[in-house]
Amino acid sequence: MNVAVITGASSGMGREFVYAIDKDMELDELWVIARREDRLLELQDKVRAKIRPVVLDLLDRDSLRVFAELLDKEKPCVKVLVNAAGFGLFGTYTEMDMEKQLQIIDLNDRALTGMTYITLPYMPDGAQIYNMGSMSSFQPVPYINVYGASKAYVLSFSKALRVELCERKIKVMAVCPGWIKTEFFSHAIHDSTVSYFNRYYGPEDVIKKAVRDMHKGKAVSVLGFPERLQVLGVKLLPTRFVLRTWCKQQKKPFGY
């Protein structure tokens, strides 16, 4: 049984990945993972493959054990793994709830790492792994501090894993978009600490390019020429300059 496994599938980028993967590949089932079963069941009328809702809260460490047991029972051939579950908070580090910030790390990094580890034994040579990163993967980002650091982990993990899996020809790619209008914003923004957003992209455009880039064998997918230019800039420019520019855009003091 050929399947794709997609986390965070009830909304946002995960939901768009469901549509895109279904169009891109002939699969028997789409294993869609999220907390809201009703949102997962809604997907069936919009895709060709059979939807298998897997209701899990990946913040619960026991969820990885539950999913591992499902894999062991069904023994699917996982052609695609999409780690799209994640969230962030915008604000001053010391003024935000500590537990919420620890949950960012748990979902964006721990769950992604665990899902990848337990799924890889069921993935054939030539399979694909999409990991959701961010433009913040490439630089320190004050006032999106923990989220940015969590996405830097995703980028580093994806690039290194890609090398380790090269003999199996499993393609690992980090998808690193700029600002995207999804439910992410309604959860992330709780005050005006971060107020400057230079441009938005649609989630469907980000995923469409990600699928193209996966077929091209790219390690990282970044939509938009200005965003790719920014990635190049933060690699070449001093970190102090990059941080100062960000703080100036957000009208925040800079003391480095």
XYZ file of C-alpha atoms in Angstrom, residues 12-203:
192
model
C -2.554 25.929 6.574
C 0.491 24.525 4.850
C -0.272 20.940 5.810
C -3.685 21.110 4.172
C -2.205 22.552 0.981
C 0.372 19.773 0.961
C -2.454 17.218 1.018
C -3.900 18.675 -2.184
C -0.515 19.029 -3.878
C 0.792 15.544 -3.048
C -2.493 13.995 -4.180
C -2.133 15.721 -7.558
C 1.552 14.918 -7.871
C 1.506 11.189 -7.123
C -0.673 8.108 -7.519
C -1.220 6.894 -3.970
C -3.545 4.439 -2.296
C -4.003 6.481 0.864
C -3.152 9.824 2.382
C -2.457 9.466 6.091
C -3.346 12.890 7.454
C -2.369 13.761 11.007
C -3.815 16.487 13.218
C -5.910 16.954 16.359
C -9.194 17.879 14.632
C -10.788 14.807 13.079
C -13.637 16.746 11.480
C -11.174 18.888 9.540
C -9.342 15.777 8.355
C -12.520 14.073 7.176
C -13.411 17.159 5.119
C -10.409 16.430 2.906
C -11.892 13.288 1.329
C -14.125 15.138 -1.140
C -11.165 17.182 -2.379
C -8.629 14.473 -3.206
C -8.401 11.308 -5.295
C -6.670 9.018 -2.814
C -8.396 7.569 0.219
C -8.051 9.748 3.304
C -7.040 7.990 6.492
C -7.459 10.407 9.398
C -4.914 9.819 12.156
C -6.013 11.909 15.119
C -2.939 12.732 17.174
C -1.650 15.652 19.186
C 2.064 15.657 18.380
C 2.748 17.763 21.480
C 1.871 14.619 23.414
C 5.031 12.509 23.501
C 2.928 9.350 23.567
C 1.620 10.184 20.080
C 4.859 9.003 18.479
C 4.447 5.608 20.104
C 0.859 5.410 18.851
C 1.930 6.244 15.303
C 4.826 3.785 15.448
C 2.351 1.049 16.408
C 0.128 1.981 13.461
C 3.078 1.734 11.080
C 4.078 -1.637 12.514
C 0.535 -2.942 12.131
C -0.131 -1.686 8.578
C 3.425 -1.805 7.194
C 2.745 0.755 4.445
C 5.146 1.922 1.774
C 5.525 5.589 2.683
C 6.407 7.377 -0.542
C 6.203 10.862 0.970
C 6.537 12.270 4.477
C 5.524 15.882 5.061
C 6.382 17.381 8.436
C 4.152 20.457 8.347
C 2.891 20.594 11.943
C 4.203 23.612 13.789
C 3.454 26.965 15.346
C 5.133 30.123 16.582
C 4.688 33.167 18.792
C 5.652 36.735 18.038
C 6.654 38.886 20.998
C 9.347 39.625 23.573
C 10.925 36.418 24.857
C 10.766 37.304 28.559
C 7.155 38.484 28.340
C 5.693 35.379 26.708
C 4.576 32.200 28.442
C 7.474 29.819 28.995
C 5.422 26.640 28.460
C 4.123 27.918 25.126
C 7.665 28.620 23.969
C 8.787 25.155 25.011
C 5.874 23.742 23.037
C 7.203 25.519 19.930
C 10.405 23.504 20.268
C 8.483 20.311 21.016
C 6.256 20.551 17.939
C 8.578 22.203 15.422
C 11.658 20.125 16.301
C 11.072 17.156 18.600
C 7.930 15.911 16.847
C 9.442 16.458 13.389
C 12.574 14.539 14.376
C 10.574 11.719 15.923
C 8.134 11.393 13.023
C 11.021 11.199 10.593
C 12.872 8.594 12.642
C 9.953 6.209 13.048
C 8.727 6.607 9.447
C 12.041 6.136 7.622
C 12.106 2.319 7.976
C 8.889 2.228 5.921
C 10.165 4.542 3.180
C 11.531 3.005 -0.048
C 14.567 4.181 -1.982
C 13.683 7.373 -3.850
C 11.066 8.518 -1.342
C 10.578 12.175 -0.413
C 10.640 14.120 2.860
C 9.366 17.699 3.070
C 10.197 19.590 6.271
C 8.579 22.971 6.945
C 11.206 25.569 7.674
C 10.938 29.331 7.322
C 12.814 32.378 6.127
C 13.717 32.725 9.795
C 15.725 29.501 9.413
C 18.576 31.552 7.950
C 19.100 34.235 10.621
C 18.515 35.124 14.276
C 15.160 36.917 14.595
C 14.515 39.033 17.701
C 10.873 39.004 18.830
C 10.346 35.753 16.932
C 13.255 34.316 18.835
C 12.309 30.753 19.772
C 10.305 30.166 16.585
C 13.229 31.325 14.431
C 15.677 29.163 16.343
C 13.364 26.159 15.994
C 13.274 26.652 12.221
C 17.059 26.988 12.067
C 17.127 23.487 13.542
C 14.780 22.245 10.812
C 17.052 23.612 8.075
C 20.226 22.164 9.587
C 18.585 18.799 10.322
C 17.170 18.538 6.797
C 20.441 19.338 5.054
C 22.416 16.854 7.151
C 19.814 14.089 6.878
C 19.758 14.550 3.107
C 23.447 13.622 3.010
C 22.993 10.643 5.322
C 20.191 9.260 3.138
C 21.875 9.839 -0.219
C 22.686 6.141 -0.732
C 18.981 5.383 -0.487
C 18.251 8.261 -2.863
C 15.693 9.637 -0.396
C 15.252 13.337 -1.089
C 15.014 15.586 1.955
C 14.028 19.201 1.410
C 13.421 22.128 3.747
C 10.595 24.405 2.602
C 11.462 27.903 3.783
C 8.795 30.474 2.861
C 8.452 34.097 3.825
C 5.233 35.532 5.241
C 2.170 33.432 4.412
C -1.421 34.234 5.317
C -2.635 31.116 7.136
C -4.050 30.253 10.564
C -0.441 30.499 11.752
C -0.796 34.270 12.033
C -3.917 34.180 14.159
C -2.034 32.007 16.660
C 1.357 33.709 16.438
C 0.415 37.385 16.663
C -0.998 38.398 20.025
C 0.261 42.008 20.176
C 1.975 44.615 17.994
C 5.568 43.659 18.827
C 6.125 42.484 15.245
C 4.322 44.862 12.905
C 6.302 45.015 9.653
C 5.490 42.388 7.023
C 6.967 43.300 3.651
C 4.967 40.885 1.451
C 2.683 37.877 1.678
C 2.479 34.754 -0.448
C -0.369 32.267 -0.761
C 0.211 28.806 0.742
